Coordinates of C-alpha atoms in Angstrom, one line a residue:
M1345 CA 101.8 103.6 79.9
A1346 CA 104.0 101.5 82.1
G1347 CA 100.8 100.4 83.8
L1348 CA 99.6 98.6 80.7
L1349 CA 102.1 95.7 80.8
I1350 CA 99.0 93.3 80.9
S1351 CA 100.0 90.1 80.1
R1352 CA 99.4 86.5 81.3
R1353 CA 103.1 86.4 82.9
N1354 CA 102.2 89.5 84.8
L1355 CA 98.7 88.3 86.2
L1356 CA 100.1 84.9 87.1
L1357 CA 104.0 85.0 87.6
G1358 CA 104.7 85.7 91.0
A1359 CA 102.6 83.6 93.8
G1360 CA 104.8 80.6 93.5
A1361 CA 108.0 82.4 93.9
L1362 CA 106.6 84.2 97.0
A1363 CA 105.3 81.0 98.3
A1364 CA 108.8 79.2 97.6
A1365 CA 110.4 81.9 99.4
G1366 CA 112.0 82.0 102.9
W1367 CA 110.3 84.2 105.8
P1368 CA 112.4 87.1 107.5
L1369 CA 111.1 88.7 110.2
R1370 CA 111.4 92.5 109.3
M1371 CA 108.5 95.3 109.3
A1372 CA 108.1 95.8 105.3
W1373 CA 105.9 99.0 104.3
A1374 CA 106.7 99.5 100.6
A1375 CA 110.3 101.6 99.6
G1376 CA 109.5 105.5 99.5
A1377 CA 106.1 105.4 101.3
E1378 CA 107.4 107.9 104.2
E1379 CA 107.7 110.8 101.7
A1380 CA 104.2 110.3 100.0
P1381 CA 102.5 113.4 101.2
R1382 CA 99.8 112.6 104.0
G1383 CA 95.9 113.4 103.9
G1384 CA 93.2 113.4 101.3
R1385 CA 89.9 111.1 100.6
L1386 CA 89.9 107.9 98.6
V1387 CA 87.0 107.2 97.0
V1388 CA 86.8 103.2 95.9
A1389 CA 84.3 101.1 93.6
A1390 CA 83.1 98.0 95.4
D1391 CA 81.2 96.0 93.4
S1392 CA 79.5 94.3 96.7
E1393 CA 78.5 94.3 100.1
P1394 CA 79.7 91.6 102.5
R1395 CA 76.9 90.2 105.2
T1396 CA 79.8 90.3 107.4
L1397 CA 83.0 92.5 107.8
N1398 CA 84.6 90.1 110.0
P1399 CA 87.7 88.2 108.3
A1400 CA 88.6 85.9 111.1
I1401 CA 84.7 84.2 110.6
V1402 CA 84.4 84.6 106.7
A1403 CA 88.0 84.6 105.4
S1404 CA 87.5 85.8 101.6
N1405 CA 88.4 88.7 99.2
G1406 CA 85.1 90.3 99.3
V1407 CA 85.0 90.6 103.2
F1408 CA 88.9 91.5 103.2
F1409 CA 88.8 93.9 100.6
I1410 CA 87.3 96.8 103.1
A1411 CA 88.0 94.8 106.5
S1412 CA 91.5 94.4 106.2
K1413 CA 91.9 98.6 106.6
V1414 CA 90.8 97.9 110.3
I1415 CA 91.1 94.9 111.3
E1416 CA 94.8 93.5 111.1
P1417 CA 96.4 90.2 110.7
L1418 CA 99.7 88.9 113.0
A1419 CA 101.8 88.8 109.8
E1420 CA 101.1 90.0 105.7
A1421 CA 102.5 89.2 102.4
M1422 CA 105.5 90.7 101.2
M1423 CA 106.7 91.5 97.6
D1424 CA 110.4 91.2 97.3
G1425 CA 113.2 90.9 100.0
E1426 CA 114.4 87.3 101.0
G1427 CA 111.4 86.1 101.6
G1428 CA 107.4 86.9 101.9
L1429 CA 106.0 87.9 105.3
A1430 CA 106.3 91.2 106.7
P1431 CA 105.3 91.6 110.8
R1432 CA 102.1 93.2 111.6
L1433 CA 100.6 92.5 115.0
A1434 CA 103.3 89.9 115.7
K1435 CA 107.1 91.0 115.5
S1436 CA 108.2 87.3 115.0
W1437 CA 107.3 83.7 115.2
E1438 CA 109.5 80.6 115.9
G1439 CA 108.5 77.3 115.9
S1440 CA 109.7 74.1 117.9
E1441 CA 111.3 71.3 116.2
D1442 CA 108.6 68.8 116.7
G1443 CA 105.7 70.7 115.5
L1444 CA 104.2 71.1 118.8
S1445 CA 104.8 74.4 119.1
I1446 CA 104.6 78.0 117.5
T1447 CA 105.9 81.1 119.7
F1448 CA 104.9 84.6 118.8
K1449 CA 106.1 87.8 120.2
L1450 CA 103.8 90.5 119.5
R1451 CA 103.5 94.2 119.3
E1452 CA 104.0 96.4 122.0
G1453 CA 102.2 99.7 122.4
V1454 CA 99.1 99.0 120.1
T1455 CA 95.5 99.9 121.1
W1456 CA 92.2 98.9 119.8
H1457 CA 89.9 101.3 118.2
D1458 CA 88.5 101.9 121.7
G1459 CA 90.9 102.8 123.2
E1460 CA 91.9 99.3 125.2
P1461 CA 95.3 97.9 124.6
F1462 CA 96.2 94.8 122.2
T1463 CA 96.8 92.1 124.4
S1464 CA 98.4 88.1 124.1
A1465 CA 94.5 87.8 125.4
D1466 CA 93.1 88.5 122.2
V1467 CA 95.4 86.4 120.0
A1468 CA 94.4 83.6 122.4
F1469 CA 91.0 84.3 122.0
S1470 CA 90.5 85.0 118.4
A1471 CA 92.8 81.8 117.8
M1472 CA 91.0 79.4 120.3
E1473 CA 87.1 80.9 120.1
V1474 CA 87.0 82.0 116.2
W1475 CA 89.5 80.8 114.2
K1476 CA 89.7 77.4 115.5
P1477 CA 86.0 76.7 115.3
L1478 CA 84.6 79.0 113.2
Q1479 CA 86.6 80.6 110.3
N1480 CA 86.0 78.8 107.2
L1481 CA 89.7 78.4 106.6
G1482 CA 91.3 78.5 110.1
R1483 CA 89.0 75.3 111.0
V1484 CA 91.3 73.2 108.7
V1485 CA 94.6 75.2 109.4
F1486 CA 94.2 75.1 113.1
A1487 CA 92.4 71.6 113.6
N1488 CA 94.9 70.5 115.8
L1489 CA 95.5 73.5 117.9
D1490 CA 95.0 72.3 121.5
T1491 CA 95.5 75.5 123.9
V1492 CA 96.9 78.9 123.8
E1493 CA 99.5 80.0 126.4
T1494 CA 100.2 83.9 127.4
P1495 CA 102.8 83.7 130.2
D1496 CA 103.0 87.3 129.5
A1497 CA 101.0 90.5 127.5
H1498 CA 103.1 90.1 124.3
T1499 CA 103.5 86.5 124.1
A1500 CA 101.3 83.8 122.5
I1501 CA 102.8 80.4 122.4
F1502 CA 100.4 78.1 120.4
R1503 CA 100.3 74.4 121.3
F1504 CA 99.4 71.7 118.8
S1505 CA 97.8 68.0 119.9
A1506 CA 99.8 66.9 116.6
P1507 CA 102.7 67.9 114.7
T1508 CA 101.6 70.8 112.5
P1509 CA 104.0 72.2 109.5
I1510 CA 105.2 75.8 110.5
Q1511 CA 105.6 76.0 106.7
L1512 CA 101.6 76.0 106.8
I1513 CA 101.5 78.3 109.3
R1514 CA 103.8 80.9 108.1
N1515 CA 102.1 80.4 104.4
A1516 CA 98.6 80.7 106.2
L1517 CA 99.2 83.7 108.5
P1518 CA 98.0 86.6 106.3
V1519 CA 94.9 84.7 105.6
V1520 CA 93.5 83.1 108.8
T1521 CA 94.7 85.5 111.7
S1522 CA 93.1 88.3 111.7
V1523 CA 92.7 89.4 115.3
L1524 CA 89.6 90.3 117.3
P1525 CA 89.1 92.1 120.5
K1526 CA 88.3 89.8 123.3
H1527 CA 86.7 92.7 125.6
L1528 CA 83.5 92.8 122.6
Y1529 CA 83.4 89.1 121.9
E1530 CA 83.9 87.1 124.9
G1531 CA 80.5 86.1 126.4
T1532 CA 78.6 86.8 122.9
D1533 CA 77.3 84.9 120.2
I1534 CA 80.3 85.4 117.7
A1535 CA 78.4 85.4 115.0
A1536 CA 75.5 87.4 115.7
N1537 CA 78.1 90.2 117.1
P1538 CA 77.1 93.6 116.0
A1539 CA 80.8 94.2 115.7
N1540 CA 80.7 92.3 112.6
K1541 CA 79.1 94.6 110.6
A1542 CA 80.9 97.9 112.4
P1543 CA 84.3 96.4 113.1
V1544 CA 86.5 97.8 115.9
G1545 CA 90.2 96.8 115.2
T1546 CA 93.9 97.8 115.2
G1547 CA 94.2 98.9 111.9
P1548 CA 95.1 102.2 110.2
F1549 CA 91.7 103.0 109.6
K1550 CA 88.9 103.1 112.0
F1551 CA 85.3 101.6 110.6
A1552 CA 82.7 104.9 111.0
E1553 CA 79.6 104.3 108.6
H1554 CA 78.1 101.9 105.9
R1555 CA 74.7 103.4 104.1
P1556 CA 73.4 100.0 102.2
G1557 CA 73.5 100.4 98.7
E1558 CA 75.7 103.5 98.8
Y1559 CA 79.0 103.2 100.6
Y1560 CA 81.2 102.4 103.6
R1561 CA 83.2 104.8 105.2
L1562 CA 86.5 104.3 106.9
T1563 CA 88.2 107.3 108.7
R1564 CA 92.1 108.0 110.1
N1565 CA 93.5 106.2 113.1
D1566 CA 95.6 108.5 115.0
A1567 CA 96.3 106.4 117.5
Y1568 CA 98.1 103.8 114.8
W1569 CA 100.7 102.3 115.7
G1570 CA 102.8 102.7 112.3
E1571 CA 105.1 105.3 112.6
G1572 CA 103.7 108.5 110.0
L1573 CA 100.8 106.0 109.1
P1574 CA 98.3 106.0 107.4
K1575 CA 98.5 108.7 104.8
L1576 CA 95.0 108.4 103.8
D1577 CA 92.5 110.6 106.2
E1578 CA 90.0 109.2 104.4
I1579 CA 88.7 106.0 102.3
I1580 CA 85.2 105.6 101.0
F1581 CA 83.9 102.3 99.0
R1582 CA 81.2 103.4 96.7
V1583 CA 78.9 100.5 96.2
L1584 CA 78.7 99.8 92.2
P1585 CA 77.5 96.0 91.6
D1586 CA 77.7 97.5 87.9
R1587 CA 81.3 97.1 86.4
A1588 CA 79.8 99.8 83.3
A1589 CA 79.1 102.3 86.0
A1590 CA 82.9 101.4 87.6
A1591 CA 84.6 102.6 84.5
S1592 CA 82.6 105.3 83.7
A1593 CA 82.9 106.7 87.0
L1594 CA 86.7 106.5 86.7
E1595 CA 86.7 108.4 83.5
A1596 CA 84.2 111.2 84.9
G1597 CA 86.6 111.5 88.0
E1598 CA 83.9 110.3 90.5
I1599 CA 86.1 107.4 91.8
Q1600 CA 90.0 107.2 91.7
L1601 CA 90.7 103.6 91.9
A1602 CA 88.6 100.1 91.1
A1603 CA 90.3 97.1 91.9
F1604 CA 89.8 93.1 91.2
S1605 CA 89.0 94.0 87.6
Q1606 CA 86.2 96.0 88.3
V1607 CA 86.8 97.5 84.5
P1608 CA 86.1 94.5 82.5
L1609 CA 88.8 93.4 80.5
V1610 CA 87.5 94.1 77.2
D1611 CA 87.2 97.8 78.3
L1612 CA 90.9 97.9 79.7
E1613 CA 92.6 99.0 76.5
R1614 CA 90.5 102.2 76.1
I1615 CA 90.3 102.7 79.9
A1616 CA 94.4 102.9 79.8
S1617 CA 93.9 105.9 76.8
V1618 CA 92.3 108.0 79.1
P1619 CA 94.3 111.0 80.4
G1620 CA 95.1 110.7 84.1
L1621 CA 94.0 106.7 84.9
K1622 CA 96.7 103.8 85.2
V1623 CA 96.5 100.0 84.5
V1624 CA 97.8 98.3 87.1
T1625 CA 98.6 94.2 87.4
E1626 CA 101.1 94.1 89.9
G1627 CA 99.2 93.3 93.9
Y1628 CA 97.9 90.0 92.8
E1629 CA 100.7 87.6 92.9
A1630 CA 99.5 85.7 96.1
L1631 CA 95.4 85.6 94.9
T1632 CA 95.4 83.4 92.1
Y1633 CA 91.8 82.7 90.9
Q1634 CA 90.6 79.1 90.2
L1635 CA 87.6 78.7 87.6
V1636 CA 86.2 75.7 88.8
V1637 CA 83.1 73.5 87.7
E1638 CA 81.7 72.0 91.1
I1639 CA 80.0 69.0 90.9
N1640 CA 77.6 67.8 93.1
H1641 CA 78.2 63.8 93.6
R1642 CA 74.2 63.2 95.2
N1643 CA 73.6 63.5 91.4
E1644 CA 73.5 59.6 90.3
I1645 CA 74.4 60.7 86.8
L1646 CA 77.4 63.1 88.1
A1647 CA 78.5 60.1 90.4
D1648 CA 79.8 58.5 87.8
Q1649 CA 83.6 58.9 86.9
M1650 CA 82.8 58.4 83.3
V1651 CA 80.5 61.2 83.3
R1652 CA 83.0 63.7 85.2
Q1653 CA 85.4 62.7 82.6
A1654 CA 83.3 63.0 79.4
I1655 CA 82.4 66.9 80.9
S1656 CA 86.1 67.4 81.4
H1657 CA 87.1 66.3 77.5
A1658 CA 84.0 68.8 76.0
I1659 CA 85.2 71.6 77.8
D1660 CA 88.2 73.9 75.6
R1661 CA 90.2 75.4 78.1
D1662 CA 92.1 77.5 75.3
F1663 CA 89.2 78.4 74.1
V1664 CA 88.0 79.9 77.8
V1665 CA 91.3 81.6 78.4
D1666 CA 91.4 83.1 74.4
T1667 CA 87.3 83.8 74.7
V1668 CA 86.3 84.5 78.3
F1669 CA 89.6 86.1 79.9
L1670 CA 90.7 87.6 76.9
G1671 CA 94.5 85.8 77.3
Y1672 CA 94.9 86.7 80.9
A1673 CA 94.7 83.4 82.1
Q1674 CA 96.2 80.0 81.9
A1675 CA 94.7 76.8 81.3
A1676 CA 94.2 75.0 84.5
T1677 CA 96.1 71.5 84.8
G1678 CA 94.8 70.9 88.2
P1679 CA 93.9 72.0 91.7
V1680 CA 97.5 73.4 92.3
P1681 CA 98.1 76.2 89.8
Q1682 CA 101.0 76.4 88.1
N1683 CA 102.3 79.6 89.9
A1684 CA 103.1 77.9 92.5
P1685 CA 106.3 75.8 92.1
Q1686 CA 106.4 74.9 96.0
F1687 CA 103.9 72.5 95.4
Y1688 CA 102.5 72.2 91.7
N1689 CA 103.2 68.6 90.2
P1690 CA 104.2 68.8 86.4
D1691 CA 103.3 65.4 85.8
V1692 CA 99.4 65.4 86.3
K1693 CA 97.6 65.0 82.8
P1694 CA 95.0 67.4 82.3
Y1695 CA 92.0 66.2 79.6
S1696 CA 92.7 67.2 76.3
F1697 CA 89.1 68.9 74.7
D1698 CA 88.0 65.4 72.9
I1699 CA 84.2 65.8 71.9
E1700 CA 84.9 62.5 70.1
R1701 CA 86.0 60.9 73.6
A1702 CA 83.4 63.1 75.3
N1703 CA 80.6 61.4 73.5
R1704 CA 82.1 57.7 73.7
L1705 CA 82.5 57.7 77.1
L1706 CA 78.6 58.9 78.1
D1707 CA 77.5 56.2 75.7
D1708 CA 80.0 53.9 77.7
A1709 CA 78.7 54.9 81.3
G1710 CA 74.9 54.1 79.6
Y1711 CA 73.7 57.6 78.6
P1712 CA 72.9 57.0 75.0
R1713 CA 71.4 60.2 73.2
G1714 CA 67.8 60.2 73.0
D1715 CA 65.6 60.9 69.5
D1716 CA 65.7 64.4 70.6
G1717 CA 69.5 64.4 70.5
K1718 CA 69.6 64.8 74.6
R1719 CA 71.1 62.3 76.8
F1720 CA 70.2 63.5 80.4
S1721 CA 69.7 67.4 81.7
L1722 CA 71.5 69.1 84.2
R1723 CA 71.2 72.6 86.4
L1724 CA 73.9 74.8 86.2
L1725 CA 74.0 77.7 88.9
P1726 CA 77.3 80.4 87.6
A1727 CA 79.0 82.1 90.5
P1728 CA 77.6 85.7 90.0
F1729 CA 81.1 87.2 91.3
F1730 CA 82.5 87.7 88.3
S1731 CA 81.8 88.6 85.0
E1732 CA 84.0 85.7 83.7
T1733 CA 82.2 83.0 86.0
R1734 CA 79.3 84.3 84.4
Q1735 CA 80.2 84.1 81.0
F1736 CA 82.0 80.8 81.3
G1737 CA 78.7 79.5 82.6
D1738 CA 77.0 80.3 79.2
Y1739 CA 79.8 78.3 77.6
L1740 CA 79.4 75.3 79.6
R1741 CA 76.0 75.3 78.6
Q1742 CA 77.0 75.4 74.8
A1743 CA 80.1 73.1 75.0
L1744 CA 77.9 70.4 77.4
G1745 CA 74.9 70.7 74.6
K1746 CA 77.4 69.5 71.6
V1747 CA 77.8 65.9 73.7
G1748 CA 73.9 65.8 74.2
I1749 CA 73.6 67.1 77.8
D1750 CA 71.0 69.4 78.3
V1751 CA 71.7 72.5 80.7
T1752 CA 69.3 74.7 82.0
L1753 CA 71.4 78.2 83.4
V1754 CA 69.9 79.2 87.0
N1755 CA 71.5 82.4 87.9
N1756 CA 71.3 83.5 91.2
D1757 CA 72.3 87.2 92.9
T1758 CA 75.5 86.8 95.6
P1759 CA 73.6 85.3 99.2
A1760 CA 71.1 82.9 96.7
H1761 CA 74.1 81.2 95.2
L1762 CA 75.9 80.8 98.4
K1763 CA 72.6 79.1 99.9
A1764 CA 71.6 77.3 97.4
V1765 CA 75.5 75.5 96.4
Y1766 CA 76.8 75.8 99.8
T1767 CA 74.0 75.2 102.5
D1768 CA 71.0 73.8 100.4
H1769 CA 73.2 71.5 98.1
D1770 CA 70.3 72.7 95.4
F1771 CA 72.5 72.1 92.0
D1772 CA 74.0 69.7 89.7
I1773 CA 76.7 71.7 88.6
A1774 CA 77.8 74.9 89.4
V1775 CA 80.3 77.6 88.3
G1776 CA 82.9 78.6 91.1
S1777 CA 86.1 80.5 91.6
P1778 CA 87.9 79.5 94.4
V1779 CA 91.5 81.3 95.2
F1780 CA 94.5 79.3 96.0
R1781 CA 96.8 81.0 98.9
G1782 CA 99.8 80.0 98.8
D1783 CA 99.2 76.5 100.4
P1784 CA 96.8 73.5 99.5
A1785 CA 96.1 73.0 103.2
I1786 CA 94.6 76.5 103.3
S1787 CA 92.3 76.6 100.9
T1788 CA 92.5 74.1 98.1
T1789 CA 91.8 70.6 100.1
I1790 CA 89.0 71.5 101.9
L1791 CA 87.3 72.0 98.3
V1792 CA 87.4 67.9 98.1
Q1793 CA 87.9 66.8 101.1
S1794 CA 85.0 64.9 102.8
G1795 CA 83.1 65.6 106.4
I1796 CA 82.9 69.6 105.8
P1797 CA 79.5 70.8 107.5
D1798 CA 77.1 72.5 105.8
G1799 CA 77.2 76.1 105.0
V1800 CA 80.9 76.3 104.9
P1801 CA 81.6 78.7 101.5
F1802 CA 84.0 77.5 99.1
S1803 CA 84.0 74.0 100.3
N1804 CA 83.4 70.4 99.1
Q1805 CA 79.5 70.5 99.5
G1806 CA 79.1 68.5 96.5
G1807 CA 79.1 65.2 98.8
Y1808 CA 82.5 63.9 97.5
A1809 CA 84.2 61.0 99.7
N1810 CA 87.3 59.4 98.9
A1811 CA 89.2 57.8 101.7
E1812 CA 92.3 57.5 100.1
L1813 CA 92.5 61.3 99.1
D1814 CA 90.9 62.1 102.9
T1815 CA 94.6 60.3 104.5
I1816 CA 96.8 62.2 102.1
I1817 CA 95.1 65.3 103.3
D1818 CA 95.3 64.2 107.0
Q1819 CA 99.0 63.0 106.4
A1820 CA 99.9 66.3 104.8
A1821 CA 98.5 68.8 107.7
E1822 CA 101.1 66.9 110.4
T1823 CA 104.0 66.3 108.1
I1824 CA 107.0 68.4 109.1
D1825 CA 109.2 67.6 106.8
T1826 CA 109.0 70.0 103.7
E1827 CA 109.9 67.3 101.2
A1828 CA 107.7 64.5 102.5
R1829 CA 104.6 66.9 102.6
T1830 CA 105.2 68.5 99.0
A1831 CA 105.0 64.7 97.6
L1832 CA 101.4 63.9 99.7
Y1833 CA 100.2 67.3 97.7
N1834 CA 101.7 65.7 94.3
D1835 CA 99.8 62.6 95.3
F1836 CA 96.9 64.4 96.3
Q1837 CA 97.2 66.6 92.5
R1838 CA 97.1 63.1 90.8
I1839 CA 94.2 61.8 93.1
V1840 CA 91.9 64.7 92.1
V1841 CA 92.9 65.1 88.1
E1842 CA 92.1 61.7 88.0
D1843 CA 88.9 61.0 89.7
L1844 CA 87.6 64.8 89.2
P1845 CA 85.5 65.9 92.3
L1846 CA 85.7 69.1 90.7
I1847 CA 86.9 70.2 87.0
N1848 CA 89.8 72.8 87.3
V1849 CA 89.5 74.7 83.8
A1850 CA 91.5 78.3 84.1
E1851 CA 93.5 80.2 86.5
W1852 CA 93.8 83.9 86.4
G1853 CA 95.0 87.1 88.2
F1854 CA 93.0 90.6 88.3
T1855 CA 94.3 94.2 87.2
T1856 CA 93.7 97.4 89.2
V1857 CA 92.6 100.8 87.1
A1858 CA 93.6 103.7 89.2
S1859 CA 93.9 107.6 89.2
D1860 CA 97.8 108.7 88.4
T1861 CA 97.3 110.6 91.7
V1862 CA 96.9 107.5 93.8
L1863 CA 100.2 106.4 95.0
N1864 CA 101.8 102.9 96.2
V1865 CA 98.9 100.7 94.7
G1866 CA 99.7 96.7 94.0
N1867 CA 103.3 97.5 96.4
N1868 CA 102.6 94.2 98.0
P1869 CA 101.2 90.5 96.8
R1870 CA 97.5 90.6 98.5
W1871 CA 97.6 94.5 97.9
P1872 CA 93.5 95.0 97.4
V1873 CA 93.1 92.7 100.4
S1874 CA 95.8 94.2 102.5
S1875 CA 95.8 97.5 105.4
W1876 CA 96.9 100.3 102.4
A1877 CA 98.5 102.0 105.6
D1878 CA 101.3 103.5 103.1
T1879 CA 98.4 104.2 100.3
A1880 CA 98.7 107.9 99.4
L1881 CA 97.2 110.6 97.1
A1882 CA 99.3 112.8 94.9
S1883 CA 99.4 116.3 96.3

């Protein structure tokens, strides 16, 4: 079966090539999508129910998975061609030489699902009132956004108070520019607006209903601006938090698709032999996940760099790759993945697996073993998002026990985990799974930058502060020259690896299992979190 070409190369190559490429300003749907049949209901496994369906506030894959079919960004990632972006609500964009402005030409004839026209006022409102002040990623990308001018209904000019790299903005467009309807949000408490749970967008599908614990239902937008799109009549996201249940539902024909490795890796070989099912590794090239150990630097023991170094030396990254990920990952060397050559620094020196070195560091740090063999105790909160993060938590407890660190596992559900780590700081170490999204400024620097407000998910809530690192992050955010900006991020990686505000362990991609009847699966680098306008069912 062609879909069963699963390998470390297939899962991890691609995102770097995407990020390094130029960016064409042209429409791009999958080749052959126009010929795909129209109609039908696609039933998809969903392993969670996000607290919000507003990606303009929470830019996360759990939200995008459902909401990206309803709410559109200015541009989307593209798999092939001479670059890596396909226009969506923006037809084109051009940055000034001084980095102080970017002009977007917007698509005409687009309407919101309630019939109101889409205009530049919606883009200006989303940027100034939502992305910049509220969004977990946008507040970094648009930190220097001063104003958005709207000289006409289909032009939006972003003006910055300091030079802002066009490279950064282009890399960020698919992730941080989900546009909201101004007429539904203006004058309201944006974070509490009912449209966050029943979104109104311009996308190929309309939000129809959500039955908690059962499903989300989306229906065709007959007024969609994409000619001949969408192909499907309806998408049902069936809530199946148990991954074994997702595999069984696929085999029974109750669902037709499960993304984000919801079918566990250990079941892939068996599931691939089931007639009518296919395993697809494409579609995650711009979604490199990183397995990290998050550290609460408020703990005086963990504030000691030697202790953090010892923990890093105690982790056998190759064992984690082979045992937790069954080889479908690779050991991390630092905060930028190796499949991102535009930014990756090959000169960083990762910590080797060295139990003797770990023990010496802990002794030298002043934490000798007691009579019971224990040095000190830590509370570990593994992220519940994936089986791999939970499994790594079990491994980490055992690995640290071998160097005398007594670890207590605290397993929470997703809401409790997010609150404990990112709001209450009620942890010593945690297992996290941030996503590298093509540019360090979009989702990586926030993991180590100081001054992040409490409650921002997937950010530095461990209290780490490094003035030199903060300066580099700030400089890179305003450096227009690409080579100079890359040099700054090389320094960024070196400092993170040396000082260990967090510990990078592995980086991985995902798989999709789908019925053979599902067409156009995995045909863009962010496929699971894109619009699925051209996804179809064979007749």
